[in-house]
CSV table of C-alpha atoms in Angstrom, one decimal:
chain,number,residue,atom,x,y,z
A,271,ALA,CA,19.0,226.5,161.0
A,272,GLN,CA,22.2,226.6,159.2
A,273,LYS,CA,24.3,223.6,158.3
A,274,VAL,CA,27.4,222.8,156.3
A,275,THR,CA,28.1,219.3,155.0
A,276,GLN,CA,31.4,218.1,153.8
A,277,ALA,CA,30.6,214.5,153.0
A,278,GLN,CA,34.2,213.5,152.1
A,279,THR,CA,36.0,212.7,155.4
A,280,GLU,CA,39.3,211.8,153.9
A,281,ILE,CA,40.8,211.9,150.4
A,282,SER,CA,44.2,210.7,149.2
A,283,VAL,CA,45.6,211.6,145.8
A,284,VAL,CA,48.9,211.2,144.2
A,285,GLU,CA,50.9,214.4,143.6
A,286,LYS,CA,50.0,216.3,140.5
A,287,GLU,CA,46.5,214.9,140.4
A,288,ASP,CA,43.5,217.3,140.5
A,289,VAL,CA,41.2,217.0,143.5
A,290,THR,CA,37.8,218.5,144.3
A,291,LEU,CA,36.5,219.0,147.8
A,292,ASP,CA,32.8,219.2,148.1
A,293,CYS,CA,30.8,221.5,150.3
A,294,VAL,CA,27.0,221.7,150.6
A,295,TYR,CA,25.3,224.2,152.8
A,296,GLU,CA,21.8,224.9,154.1
A,297,THR,CA,20.3,228.2,155.0
A,298,ARG,CA,17.0,230.0,154.5
A,299,ASP,CA,18.6,233.4,154.5
A,300,THR,CA,19.1,235.0,151.1
A,301,THR,CA,22.3,236.9,152.1
A,302,TYR,CA,25.1,234.8,153.4
A,303,TYR,CA,28.8,234.3,153.0
A,304,LEU,CA,30.8,231.1,152.3
A,305,PHE,CA,34.4,230.5,153.2
A,306,TRP,CA,37.1,227.9,152.8
A,307,TYR,CA,39.8,227.5,155.4
A,308,LYS,CA,42.9,225.3,155.4
A,309,GLN,CA,44.1,223.7,158.6
A,310,PRO,CA,47.6,222.3,158.1
A,311,PRO,CA,49.2,219.9,160.7
A,312,SER,CA,50.4,222.9,162.7
A,313,GLY,CA,46.8,223.5,163.6
A,314,GLU,CA,46.3,227.2,162.6
A,315,LEU,CA,43.3,227.8,160.3
A,316,VAL,CA,44.3,229.8,157.2
A,317,PHE,CA,41.7,231.7,155.2
A,318,LEU,CA,41.5,230.8,151.6
A,319,ILE,CA,38.4,232.5,150.1
A,320,ARG,CA,35.1,234.2,150.8
A,321,ARG,CA,32.1,234.5,148.5
A,322,ASN,CA,28.8,236.3,149.1
A,323,SER,CA,25.5,234.8,148.1
A,324,PHE,CA,25.0,237.2,145.3
A,325,ASP,CA,28.2,236.5,143.5
A,326,GLU,CA,28.1,233.2,141.7
A,327,GLN,CA,31.2,233.8,139.6
A,328,ASN,CA,33.7,231.1,139.8
A,329,GLU,CA,37.1,232.1,141.0
A,330,ILE,CA,40.6,230.9,140.3
A,331,SER,CA,43.7,231.7,142.3
A,332,GLY,CA,46.7,229.9,141.0
A,333,ARG,CA,46.1,226.2,141.4
A,334,TYR,CA,43.0,226.8,143.5
A,335,SER,CA,39.5,227.3,142.0
A,336,TRP,CA,36.1,227.5,143.5
A,337,ASN,CA,32.7,226.6,142.0
A,338,PHE,CA,29.7,228.3,143.7
A,339,GLN,CA,26.3,227.0,142.6
A,340,LYS,CA,23.2,228.4,144.4
A,341,SER,CA,20.9,226.0,142.5
A,342,THR,CA,22.6,223.1,144.3
A,343,SER,CA,23.7,225.0,147.4
A,344,SER,CA,27.2,223.9,146.8
A,345,PHE,CA,30.6,225.7,147.0
A,346,ASN,CA,33.2,223.2,145.8
A,347,PHE,CA,36.9,223.7,145.9
A,348,THR,CA,39.3,222.2,143.3
A,349,ILE,CA,43.1,222.0,143.6
A,350,THR,CA,44.8,221.5,140.3
A,351,ALA,CA,48.1,219.6,140.1
A,352,SER,CA,48.1,218.9,143.8
A,353,GLN,CA,51.4,219.1,145.8
A,354,VAL,CA,52.5,217.6,149.1
A,355,VAL,CA,52.2,221.0,150.8
A,356,ASP,CA,48.4,220.9,150.1
A,357,SER,CA,48.1,218.1,152.6
A,358,ALA,CA,45.8,219.5,155.3
A,359,VAL,CA,42.2,219.5,156.6
A,360,TYR,CA,40.0,221.8,154.6
A,361,PHE,CA,36.9,223.4,156.1
A,362,CYS,CA,34.0,225.0,154.4
A,363,ALA,CA,32.1,227.6,156.5
A,364,LEU,CA,28.9,229.6,156.3
A,365,THR,CA,28.0,232.9,158.0
A,366,LEU,CA,24.9,234.9,157.7
A,367,ASN,CA,24.6,238.6,157.1
A,368,THR,CA,22.4,238.9,160.1
A,369,GLY,CA,24.5,236.6,162.3
A,370,ASN,CA,27.7,236.7,164.2
A,371,GLN,CA,29.2,233.2,164.0
A,372,PHE,CA,30.7,230.8,161.5
A,373,TYR,CA,29.1,227.5,160.9
A,374,PHE,CA,31.8,225.1,160.0
A,375,GLY,CA,31.6,221.7,158.2
A,376,THR,CA,33.3,218.7,159.7
A,377,GLY,CA,36.3,219.1,157.3
A,378,THR,CA,37.9,217.0,154.6
A,379,SER,CA,41.4,215.6,155.3
A,380,LEU,CA,43.4,215.7,152.2
A,381,THR,CA,46.6,213.7,151.8
A,382,VAL,CA,48.8,214.2,148.8
A,383,ILE,CA,51.2,211.3,148.3
A,384,PRO,CA,54.5,212.1,146.7
B,510,ASP,CA,54.6,238.3,164.7
B,511,THR,CA,51.4,240.3,164.4
B,512,GLY,CA,48.9,237.4,164.2
B,513,VAL,CA,46.5,236.1,166.8
B,514,SER,CA,48.4,234.5,169.7
B,515,GLN,CA,47.1,232.1,172.3
B,516,ASP,CA,48.6,230.9,175.6
B,517,PRO,CA,49.2,228.3,176.7
B,518,ARG,CA,49.5,226.1,173.6
B,519,HIS,CA,48.9,222.9,175.7
B,520,LYS,CA,47.3,222.4,179.0
B,521,ILE,CA,46.9,219.2,180.9
B,522,THR,CA,44.7,219.3,184.0
B,523,LYS,CA,42.9,217.0,186.4
B,524,ARG,CA,39.2,216.7,186.4
B,525,GLY,CA,37.7,219.3,188.7
B,526,GLN,CA,40.4,221.9,188.4
B,527,ASN,CA,39.9,225.3,186.9
B,528,VAL,CA,41.8,226.5,183.8
B,529,THR,CA,42.2,229.8,182.1
B,530,PHE,CA,43.3,230.5,178.5
B,531,ARG,CA,44.4,233.8,177.0
B,532,CYS,CA,44.0,235.1,173.5
B,533,ASP,CA,45.7,238.2,172.1
B,534,PRO,CA,44.0,239.3,168.9
B,535,ILE,CA,45.5,241.3,166.0
B,536,SER,CA,45.8,244.7,167.6
B,537,GLU,CA,43.3,246.7,165.6
B,538,HIS,CA,40.7,244.0,165.4
B,539,ASN,CA,37.5,244.9,167.3
B,540,ARG,CA,35.8,241.4,167.2
B,541,LEU,CA,37.1,238.4,169.0
B,542,TYR,CA,35.7,234.9,168.8
B,543,TRP,CA,36.1,231.7,170.8
B,544,TYR,CA,35.6,228.3,169.2
B,545,ARG,CA,36.0,224.7,170.4
B,546,GLN,CA,37.2,222.0,168.1
B,547,THR,CA,37.2,218.3,168.9
B,548,LEU,CA,39.0,215.6,166.9
B,549,GLY,CA,37.5,215.1,163.5
B,550,GLN,CA,35.1,218.0,163.8
B,551,GLY,CA,35.0,221.6,162.6
B,552,PRO,CA,35.3,224.5,165.0
B,553,GLU,CA,32.1,225.1,167.0
B,554,PHE,CA,31.3,228.7,168.0
B,555,LEU,CA,31.3,229.4,171.7
B,556,THR,CA,31.1,233.2,172.1
B,557,TYR,CA,32.2,236.5,170.6
B,558,PHE,CA,33.0,240.0,171.7
B,559,GLN,CA,32.6,243.3,169.9
B,560,ASN,CA,35.3,245.4,171.7
B,561,GLU,CA,34.7,244.7,175.4
B,562,ALA,CA,31.1,243.6,175.1
B,563,GLN,CA,30.2,239.9,175.0
B,564,LEU,CA,27.3,240.0,172.5
B,565,GLU,CA,26.5,236.3,171.9
B,566,LYS,CA,27.0,233.0,173.7
B,567,SER,CA,26.4,229.5,172.3
B,568,ARG,CA,24.3,227.0,174.2
B,569,LEU,CA,27.6,225.0,174.2
B,570,LEU,CA,28.9,227.5,176.8
B,571,SER,CA,27.7,226.1,180.0
B,572,ASP,CA,27.7,227.9,183.3
B,573,ARG,CA,31.2,226.5,184.0
B,574,PHE,CA,32.6,228.6,181.1
B,575,SER,CA,33.2,232.3,181.3
B,576,ALA,CA,34.9,234.6,178.9
B,577,GLU,CA,36.1,238.2,179.4
B,578,ARG,CA,37.6,240.9,177.3
B,579,PRO,CA,38.1,243.6,179.9
B,580,LYS,CA,39.7,246.4,177.8
B,581,GLY,CA,38.6,245.3,174.4
B,582,SER,CA,42.1,243.9,173.7
B,583,PHE,CA,43.1,240.4,175.0
B,584,SER,CA,40.5,237.9,176.1
B,585,THR,CA,40.4,235.1,178.6
B,586,LEU,CA,38.4,232.0,178.7
B,587,GLU,CA,38.0,230.2,182.0
B,588,ILE,CA,36.6,226.8,182.6
B,589,GLN,CA,35.7,225.9,186.1
B,590,ARG,CA,35.5,222.4,187.5
B,591,THR,CA,36.8,220.8,184.3
B,592,GLU,CA,35.3,217.6,183.0
B,593,GLN,CA,36.8,215.0,180.7
B,594,GLY,CA,34.3,216.2,178.0
B,595,ASP,CA,36.0,219.6,178.0
B,596,SER,CA,39.1,218.1,176.4
B,597,ALA,CA,39.4,219.8,173.0
B,598,MET,CA,41.3,222.5,171.1
B,599,TYR,CA,40.1,226.0,172.0
B,600,LEU,CA,40.5,228.4,169.2
B,601,CYS,CA,40.5,232.1,169.2
B,602,ALA,CA,39.9,234.3,166.2
B,603,SER,CA,39.7,238.0,165.5
B,604,SER,CA,38.3,240.2,162.8
B,605,LEU,CA,37.9,243.8,161.9
B,606,GLY,CA,34.6,245.4,161.3
B,607,SER,CA,31.0,245.1,162.4
B,608,GLY,CA,29.8,242.1,160.4
B,609,SER,CA,30.3,238.4,160.6
B,610,TYR,CA,31.2,238.3,156.9
B,611,ASN,CA,34.7,239.6,157.6
B,612,GLU,CA,37.5,237.2,157.4
B,613,GLN,CA,38.4,235.8,160.8
B,614,PHE,CA,42.1,235.3,161.6
B,615,PHE,CA,42.7,232.3,163.8
B,616,GLY,CA,45.3,231.6,166.5
B,617,PRO,CA,47.1,228.4,166.9
B,618,GLY,CA,44.8,227.2,169.6
B,619,THR,CA,45.1,225.8,173.1
B,620,ARG,CA,44.8,222.1,173.4
B,621,LEU,CA,43.2,221.1,176.7
B,622,THR,CA,43.5,217.6,178.1
B,623,VAL,CA,41.4,216.8,181.1
B,624,LEU,CA,42.5,213.6,182.9
């Protein structure tokens, strides 16, 4: 069975602080894909990144960076110099190469305080 | 706007009534997904279509739920004899391609409240 765990339910940081959102996944498949989505107060899920299980290179996109470690089954997301607009619920998700659905974590609600 | 659209955005109904939601995916997307999201939880998969064919249904999708995508374009999700436990946000997503690894584009959701 597949499972995604986001142990941090809520995080609050002061603007300009760095923050890391944790994601741990479980699967026995060797080929899988990991995603991060952002859900702002408006409700619409916004795609942030996708990684496949064979690509462990970390990725940086502006203030966002992702650390994928197969050894610990983790795909963590760091926001550098957080801004108020980063306030949202962030979801980590897993899908299998052989499957047809996303398995979402329960989300981490991030509040950036000005 | 060329994103995924859903209608209505909000629906309040009384227990026992039937409701129908509509999703219009991004026009060239051949895959369409339905999810349910309750407060404090991530989206849970309900079903998906590849063009007009419904290829997979979750165990969450009881007999009171039915989904269609008659011409491989828009889709409808109907809930019959609604129960209070059906109150949730119903999300639609679409993607292009034949694999689940493709990015899914989500609509704004339909929030259902069953009184």
